[in-house]
Short mmCIF file of C-alpha atoms in Angstrom, two decimals:
data_model
loop_
_atom_site.label_atom_id
_atom_site.label_comp_id
_atom_site.label_asym_id
_atom_site.label_seq_id
_atom_site.Cartn_x
_atom_site.Cartn_y
_atom_site.Cartn_z
CA MET K 1 -28.42 117.96 -119.34
CA HIS K 2 -29.77 120.50 -121.79
CA LEU K 3 -32.90 118.67 -123.00
CA LEU K 4 -33.82 117.17 -119.62
CA LYS K 5 -33.80 120.64 -118.02
CA GLU K 6 -35.88 122.23 -120.78
CA PRO K 7 -39.39 123.41 -119.77
CA ILE K 8 -42.43 122.13 -121.64
CA LYS K 9 -45.99 123.47 -121.77
CA ILE K 10 -48.77 120.89 -121.96
CA LYS K 11 -52.28 122.31 -122.27
CA ASN K 12 -52.15 125.20 -119.78
CA VAL K 13 -49.60 123.50 -117.50
CA THR K 14 -45.92 124.45 -117.72
CA LEU K 15 -43.44 121.89 -116.40
CA LYS K 16 -40.02 123.22 -115.36
CA ASN K 17 -38.24 120.19 -116.88
CA ARG K 18 -38.79 116.85 -118.62
CA LEU K 19 -38.39 114.66 -115.54
CA VAL K 20 -41.46 112.73 -114.39
CA MET K 21 -41.99 110.65 -111.27
CA PRO K 22 -44.42 108.01 -112.56
CA PRO K 23 -47.21 106.46 -110.50
CA MET K 24 -45.97 103.81 -108.07
CA ALA K 25 -48.30 102.14 -105.58
CA THR K 26 -47.25 102.65 -101.95
CA ALA K 27 -50.19 100.79 -100.33
CA ASN K 28 -50.31 103.41 -97.59
CA ALA K 29 -53.98 104.39 -97.71
CA GLU K 30 -56.36 103.37 -94.94
CA ALA K 31 -59.80 102.13 -96.08
CA GLY K 32 -59.17 104.16 -99.26
CA ALA K 33 -58.45 107.36 -97.35
CA VAL K 34 -55.28 109.42 -97.59
CA THR K 35 -53.10 109.01 -94.49
CA ARG K 36 -50.46 111.27 -92.95
CA GLU K 37 -47.94 108.69 -94.16
CA LEU K 38 -49.00 109.37 -97.76
CA GLU K 39 -48.84 113.14 -97.30
CA ASP K 40 -45.32 112.83 -95.86
CA TYR K 41 -44.26 110.53 -98.70
CA TYR K 42 -45.30 112.97 -101.43
CA ASP K 43 -43.83 115.86 -99.45
CA GLU K 44 -40.48 114.05 -99.31
CA LYS K 45 -40.51 113.10 -103.02
CA SER K 46 -41.38 116.63 -104.20
CA LYS K 47 -39.10 118.50 -101.76
CA GLY K 48 -36.93 121.03 -103.57
CA GLY K 49 -39.10 121.03 -106.70
CA HIS K 50 -36.50 119.20 -108.83
CA ILE K 51 -39.06 116.91 -110.51
CA GLY K 52 -41.11 118.56 -113.25
CA LEU K 53 -44.20 116.35 -112.81
CA ILE K 54 -45.38 113.83 -110.24
CA ILE K 55 -48.14 111.43 -111.26
CA LEU K 56 -49.94 110.10 -108.21
CA GLU K 57 -50.22 106.36 -107.64
CA HIS K 58 -53.39 104.81 -109.07
CA SER K 59 -56.63 105.55 -107.25
CA TYR K 60 -59.68 103.32 -107.67
CA ILE K 61 -62.84 104.78 -109.24
CA SER K 62 -65.23 102.23 -107.71
CA ARG K 63 -65.08 99.55 -105.05
CA GLU K 64 -65.26 96.61 -107.47
CA GLY K 65 -62.24 98.11 -109.25
CA MET K 66 -59.90 98.10 -106.23
CA ALA K 67 -56.47 96.65 -106.98
CA GLY K 68 -55.50 96.16 -103.32
CA PRO K 69 -56.65 96.66 -99.72
CA ARG K 70 -54.53 99.80 -99.08
CA GLN K 71 -55.04 101.54 -102.41
CA ILE K 72 -56.19 105.18 -102.51
CA SER K 73 -59.87 105.73 -103.32
CA ILE K 74 -61.18 108.44 -105.60
CA SER K 75 -64.62 106.81 -105.73
CA ARG K 76 -66.33 109.03 -103.13
CA GLU K 77 -66.82 112.75 -102.61
CA SER K 78 -65.34 112.28 -99.14
CA ASP K 79 -62.03 111.34 -100.78
CA VAL K 80 -61.50 114.85 -102.14
CA ALA K 81 -60.25 116.36 -98.88
CA GLY K 82 -57.36 113.91 -98.51
CA LEU K 83 -56.41 114.17 -102.17
CA THR K 84 -56.43 117.96 -101.83
CA ARG K 85 -53.81 117.70 -99.08
CA ILE K 86 -51.53 115.69 -101.38
CA ALA K 87 -51.96 118.16 -104.26
CA GLU K 88 -51.22 121.06 -101.91
CA VAL K 89 -48.04 119.54 -100.49
CA ILE K 90 -46.65 118.78 -103.96
CA HIS K 91 -47.51 122.27 -105.20
CA LYS K 92 -45.99 123.85 -102.10
CA ASN K 93 -42.70 122.24 -103.07
CA GLY K 94 -42.84 123.69 -106.59
CA THR K 95 -43.85 120.62 -108.61
CA LYS K 96 -46.88 119.96 -110.82
CA ALA K 97 -49.13 117.00 -110.00
CA ILE K 98 -51.51 114.75 -111.92
CA ALA K 99 -53.79 112.17 -110.29
CA GLN K 100 -54.17 108.75 -111.91
CA ILE K 101 -57.60 107.06 -111.97
CA ASN K 102 -58.04 103.33 -112.45
CA HIS K 103 -60.28 100.28 -112.41
CA ALA K 104 -58.49 96.97 -111.84
CA GLY K 105 -61.00 94.82 -113.76
CA SER K 106 -59.98 91.15 -113.60
CA ALA K 107 -57.02 92.06 -111.34
CA ALA K 108 -59.39 93.02 -108.52
CA ASP K 109 -59.51 90.59 -105.61
CA PRO K 110 -63.10 89.65 -104.63
CA SER K 111 -61.86 88.79 -101.12
CA VAL K 112 -60.87 92.46 -100.76
CA THR K 113 -63.73 94.15 -102.61
CA GLY K 114 -66.50 91.81 -101.49
CA LEU K 115 -67.77 91.92 -105.09
CA PRO K 116 -67.34 89.70 -108.16
CA ALA K 117 -64.46 90.61 -110.48
CA VAL K 118 -65.48 91.95 -113.88
CA GLY K 119 -63.65 92.33 -117.17
CA PRO K 120 -64.17 92.65 -120.91
CA SER K 121 -64.42 88.83 -121.15
CA ALA K 122 -64.47 85.83 -118.85
CA VAL K 123 -60.68 85.42 -119.06
CA ALA K 124 -58.49 85.11 -115.96
CA ASN K 125 -55.88 87.86 -115.60
CA MET K 126 -52.59 86.56 -116.98
CA SER K 127 -50.34 89.23 -115.48
CA GLN K 128 -48.59 89.29 -112.13
CA ALA K 129 -51.47 91.46 -110.92
CA GLY K 130 -53.91 88.57 -111.41
CA ILE K 131 -55.44 86.70 -108.48
CA PRO K 132 -55.10 82.91 -108.94
CA GLY K 133 -58.44 81.24 -109.57
CA VAL K 134 -60.35 84.46 -110.24
CA VAL K 135 -62.20 84.48 -113.55
CA PRO K 136 -64.05 87.76 -114.11
CA ARG K 137 -67.62 88.05 -115.29
CA GLU K 138 -67.95 89.60 -118.75
CA MET K 139 -69.29 93.13 -118.42
CA THR K 140 -72.62 94.04 -119.95
CA ALA K 141 -73.07 97.13 -122.09
CA ALA K 142 -74.87 98.80 -119.16
CA GLU K 143 -71.93 98.03 -116.84
CA ILE K 144 -69.50 99.49 -119.36
CA GLU K 145 -71.58 102.66 -119.48
CA ALA K 146 -71.57 102.82 -115.67
CA VAL K 147 -67.76 102.44 -115.54
CA VAL K 148 -67.37 105.26 -118.09
CA GLU K 149 -69.48 107.48 -115.82
CA LYS K 150 -67.36 106.50 -112.80
CA PHE K 151 -64.17 107.48 -114.63
CA ALA K 152 -65.75 110.85 -115.40
CA ALA K 153 -66.86 111.39 -111.79
CA ALA K 154 -63.38 110.46 -110.52
CA ALA K 155 -61.77 112.88 -112.99
CA ALA K 156 -64.00 115.68 -111.72
CA ARG K 157 -62.77 114.91 -108.19
CA THR K 158 -59.13 115.29 -109.28
CA LYS K 159 -59.96 118.77 -110.54
CA GLU K 160 -61.86 119.59 -107.37
CA ALA K 161 -58.84 118.45 -105.34
CA GLY K 162 -56.59 120.91 -107.16
CA PHE K 163 -54.49 118.61 -109.33
CA ASP K 164 -53.05 120.00 -112.56
CA GLY K 165 -54.56 117.17 -114.57
CA VAL K 166 -55.85 113.61 -114.58
CA GLU K 167 -54.34 110.43 -116.03
CA ILE K 168 -56.62 107.64 -117.27
CA HIS K 169 -54.91 104.30 -116.54
CA SER K 170 -54.92 101.84 -119.45
CA ALA K 171 -51.73 99.91 -118.75
CA HIS K 172 -50.35 97.01 -116.68
CA PHE K 173 -53.28 94.74 -117.54
CA TYR K 174 -55.91 96.63 -115.57
CA LEU K 175 -59.46 97.06 -116.92
CA LEU K 176 -59.00 99.50 -119.81
CA ASN K 177 -55.81 97.70 -120.83
CA GLN K 178 -57.74 94.42 -120.70
CA PHE K 179 -60.18 95.86 -123.25
CA TYR K 180 -57.22 96.97 -125.40
CA SER K 181 -55.46 93.57 -125.40
CA PRO K 182 -56.76 90.74 -127.61
CA LEU K 183 -55.46 88.31 -124.98
CA SER K 184 -58.18 89.37 -122.55
CA ASN K 185 -60.81 90.92 -124.85
CA ARG K 186 -62.70 88.21 -126.72
CA ARG K 187 -65.97 90.09 -127.06
CA ALA K 188 -68.13 89.70 -130.14
CA ASP K 189 -69.87 93.08 -129.79
CA ALA K 190 -68.77 96.64 -130.66
CA TYR K 191 -66.25 96.64 -127.76
CA GLY K 192 -64.22 93.74 -129.16
CA GLY K 193 -62.62 92.48 -132.33
CA SER K 194 -60.21 94.85 -134.08
CA VAL K 195 -58.25 97.50 -132.20
CA LYS K 196 -60.95 99.98 -133.26
CA GLY K 197 -63.50 98.03 -131.22
CA ARG K 198 -61.11 97.33 -128.36
CA ILE K 199 -60.54 101.08 -127.78
CA LYS K 200 -64.21 102.05 -128.03
CA ILE K 201 -64.44 102.18 -124.23
CA HIS K 202 -61.32 104.37 -124.08
CA LEU K 203 -62.82 106.93 -126.44
CA GLU K 204 -66.04 106.94 -124.42
CA VAL K 205 -64.03 107.48 -121.21
CA ILE K 206 -62.02 110.31 -122.80
CA ARG K 207 -65.17 112.08 -124.01
CA ALA K 208 -66.90 111.66 -120.65
CA VAL K 209 -63.85 112.86 -118.73
CA ARG K 210 -63.48 115.89 -120.98
CA LYS K 211 -67.14 116.78 -120.43
CA ALA K 212 -66.64 116.43 -116.66
CA VAL K 213 -63.46 118.52 -116.36
CA GLY K 214 -63.91 121.10 -119.13
CA ASP K 215 -61.78 122.11 -122.10
CA ASP K 216 -58.87 123.65 -120.16
CA TYR K 217 -57.98 120.73 -117.88
CA LEU K 218 -55.06 118.46 -118.79
CA ILE K 219 -56.03 114.87 -119.64
CA ALA K 220 -53.30 112.22 -119.87
CA LEU K 221 -53.67 108.55 -120.73
CA ARG K 222 -51.25 105.82 -119.73
CA LEU K 223 -51.21 103.13 -122.39
CA GLY K 224 -49.83 99.63 -121.99
CA ALA K 225 -48.80 99.93 -125.60
CA CYS K 226 -47.65 96.38 -126.28
CA ASP K 227 -48.07 93.04 -124.52
CA TYR K 228 -44.78 91.71 -125.94
CA ALA K 229 -46.48 88.30 -126.00
CA PRO K 230 -47.83 86.00 -128.74
CA GLY K 231 -51.37 87.00 -129.72
CA GLY K 232 -51.19 90.17 -127.63
CA SER K 233 -51.38 93.86 -128.42
CA THR K 234 -48.76 95.23 -130.81
CA ILE K 235 -46.93 98.48 -131.43
CA GLU K 236 -49.09 98.87 -134.54
CA ASP K 237 -52.15 98.71 -132.26
CA ALA K 238 -50.54 101.37 -130.06
CA VAL K 239 -50.01 103.73 -133.00
CA TYR K 240 -53.65 103.34 -134.09
CA ALA K 241 -54.87 103.84 -130.52
CA ALA K 242 -52.61 106.84 -129.91
CA ARG K 243 -53.82 108.58 -133.05
CA SER K 244 -57.41 107.98 -131.96
CA PHE K 245 -56.74 109.30 -128.44
CA ASP K 246 -54.93 112.33 -129.88
CA ALA K 247 -57.92 113.10 -132.11
CA ALA K 248 -60.27 112.65 -129.15
CA GLY K 249 -58.46 115.36 -127.19
CA VAL K 250 -55.92 113.64 -124.92
CA ASP K 251 -53.14 116.10 -124.02
CA LEU K 252 -50.41 113.70 -122.87
CA LEU K 253 -49.63 110.04 -123.62
CA ASP K 254 -47.73 107.97 -121.05
CA ILE K 255 -46.26 104.77 -122.56
CA SER K 256 -45.71 101.63 -120.50
CA GLY K 257 -46.31 97.88 -120.79
CA GLY K 258 -49.46 95.78 -121.05
CA LEU K 259 -49.43 92.13 -119.99
CA CYS K 260 -45.76 92.51 -118.99
CA ARG K 261 -46.79 95.46 -116.80
CA TYR K 262 -43.88 97.82 -115.98
CA THR K 263 -41.01 95.40 -116.72
CA ARG K 264 -39.72 93.82 -119.91
CA PRO K 265 -37.66 90.75 -119.00
CA GLN K 266 -36.22 90.32 -122.50
CA ASP K 267 -34.93 93.91 -122.55
CA THR K 268 -33.55 95.70 -119.51
CA ALA K 269 -31.80 98.61 -121.24
CA PRO K 270 -32.80 102.12 -120.03
CA GLY K 271 -36.08 103.11 -121.68
CA TYR K 272 -36.99 99.53 -122.61
CA PHE K 273 -40.44 100.57 -123.90
CA GLY K 274 -38.69 103.03 -126.24
CA ASP K 275 -39.67 101.12 -129.40
CA ALA K 276 -43.32 101.75 -128.57
CA SER K 277 -42.92 105.33 -127.33
CA GLU K 278 -40.89 106.31 -130.41
CA ALA K 279 -43.52 104.86 -132.76
CA VAL K 280 -46.28 106.68 -130.88
CA LYS K 281 -44.32 109.95 -130.76
CA ASN K 282 -43.81 109.83 -134.53
CA ALA K 283 -47.55 109.31 -135.07
CA VAL K 284 -49.09 112.06 -132.90
CA ARG K 285 -48.78 115.71 -131.93
CA THR K 286 -49.39 114.88 -128.27
CA PRO K 287 -46.33 114.89 -125.94
CA VAL K 288 -45.20 111.41 -124.91
CA ILE K 289 -43.74 110.09 -121.63
CA LEU K 290 -41.42 107.07 -121.61
CA THR K 291 -40.75 105.14 -118.40
CA GLY K 292 -38.78 101.95 -117.80
CA GLY K 293 -35.38 101.09 -116.37
CA VAL K 294 -33.97 104.63 -116.36
CA THR K 295 -31.67 105.18 -113.38
CA ASP K 296 -29.49 108.19 -114.31
CA ALA K 297 -29.86 111.58 -115.94
CA ALA K 298 -27.47 110.73 -118.77
CA SER K 299 -29.87 108.00 -119.91
CA CYS K 300 -32.77 110.48 -119.72
CA GLU K 301 -30.84 112.91 -121.90
CA LYS K 302 -29.92 110.20 -124.42
CA LEU K 303 -33.53 109.05 -124.79
CA LEU K 304 -34.65 112.64 -125.34
CA GLU K 305 -31.87 113.20 -127.89
CA GLU K 306 -32.94 110.04 -129.73
CA LYS K 307 -36.51 111.38 -129.78
CA LYS K 308 -37.87 108.32 -128.02
CA ALA K 309 -40.18 110.61 -126.02
CA ASP K 310 -40.74 114.20 -124.86
CA LEU K 311 -40.54 113.43 -121.13
CA ILE K 312 -38.81 110.67 -119.18
CA GLY K 313 -40.20 108.87 -116.17
CA VAL K 314 -37.82 107.67 -113.45
CA GLY K 315 -39.56 105.39 -110.98
CA ARG K 316 -37.57 102.96 -108.86
CA ALA K 317 -34.50 105.21 -108.54
CA ILE K 318 -36.63 108.02 -107.08
CA LEU K 319 -38.62 105.56 -104.97
CA LYS K 320 -35.40 104.30 -103.38
CA ASP K 321 -33.71 107.69 -103.10
CA SER K 322 -35.63 110.94 -102.63
CA GLY K 323 -32.47 112.95 -103.30
CA TRP K 324 -31.90 111.37 -106.70
CA ALA K 325 -33.34 114.21 -108.79
CA ALA K 326 -31.47 116.97 -106.94
CA ARG K 327 -28.11 115.25 -107.38
CA GLN K 328 -28.61 114.14 -110.96
CA LEU K 329 -29.89 117.48 -112.23
CA ASP K 330 -27.14 119.44 -110.46
CA ASN K 331 -24.39 117.54 -112.29
#
């Protein structure tokens, strides 16, 4: 396991190895607040410090962007204390931690948020995250500006809470990914049309986040690179977007799915988003994470050897078995 165990420095953060626990929603928050159950969960997953990086499950930046009733909030200053406890417990165990910030867009449930769902266009969410019968209202330019500011404020809270970095969520058909995908973005203004227009909001978020956290803080972006669906986003779109994000100052790119979310039914081989991550890796200087269907260290090593990515995310195997990393890395 030579490559998997190799350290890597990203920005001013040194990871002890290339193993990443990607964000996975636990639905264990209470009214947005961190619970003891969540603290214990992240303590258990990081125990022993075998995982190089843990990316926290997605936290909502504003109430209308909630993806579920028991999701973690990062929308209020009062949320910082609970998030600090999670960062501290992960660090205590010898692992680095990044917090992920998100807005659900058309995947938000108005019966949970008490607010109308919004999105780039009035198109119902086509993914499994969508709520049947919910058609979002198309966001105005002023609302887009407000969401950009909320991403920046949330990113500042991750820094205040002591995380090693922040990940902007643009995957799994949530709001930023909805702007990126031509299936859900049918706007006729500067935020629509070609991929250049569809990532305008991303570049605004990146700039605002960088201003909020400063030059030395690690900024990652999770990209639902390809919809793997007719008329959807393509790997070519992902390469263009990745180059733009790299130029804008993103320090780490985390590749996953778009409309298909975190699975790819037509391909279940380990690293099934590897076609997209390899194309992105070949196009940018920024380190790349690949997640999807990896259940053993040998597969991690193979994907690294094949230069599909610089880091490998292992989700469900670690979710099911907290001792997975210790056993696999000791072999």
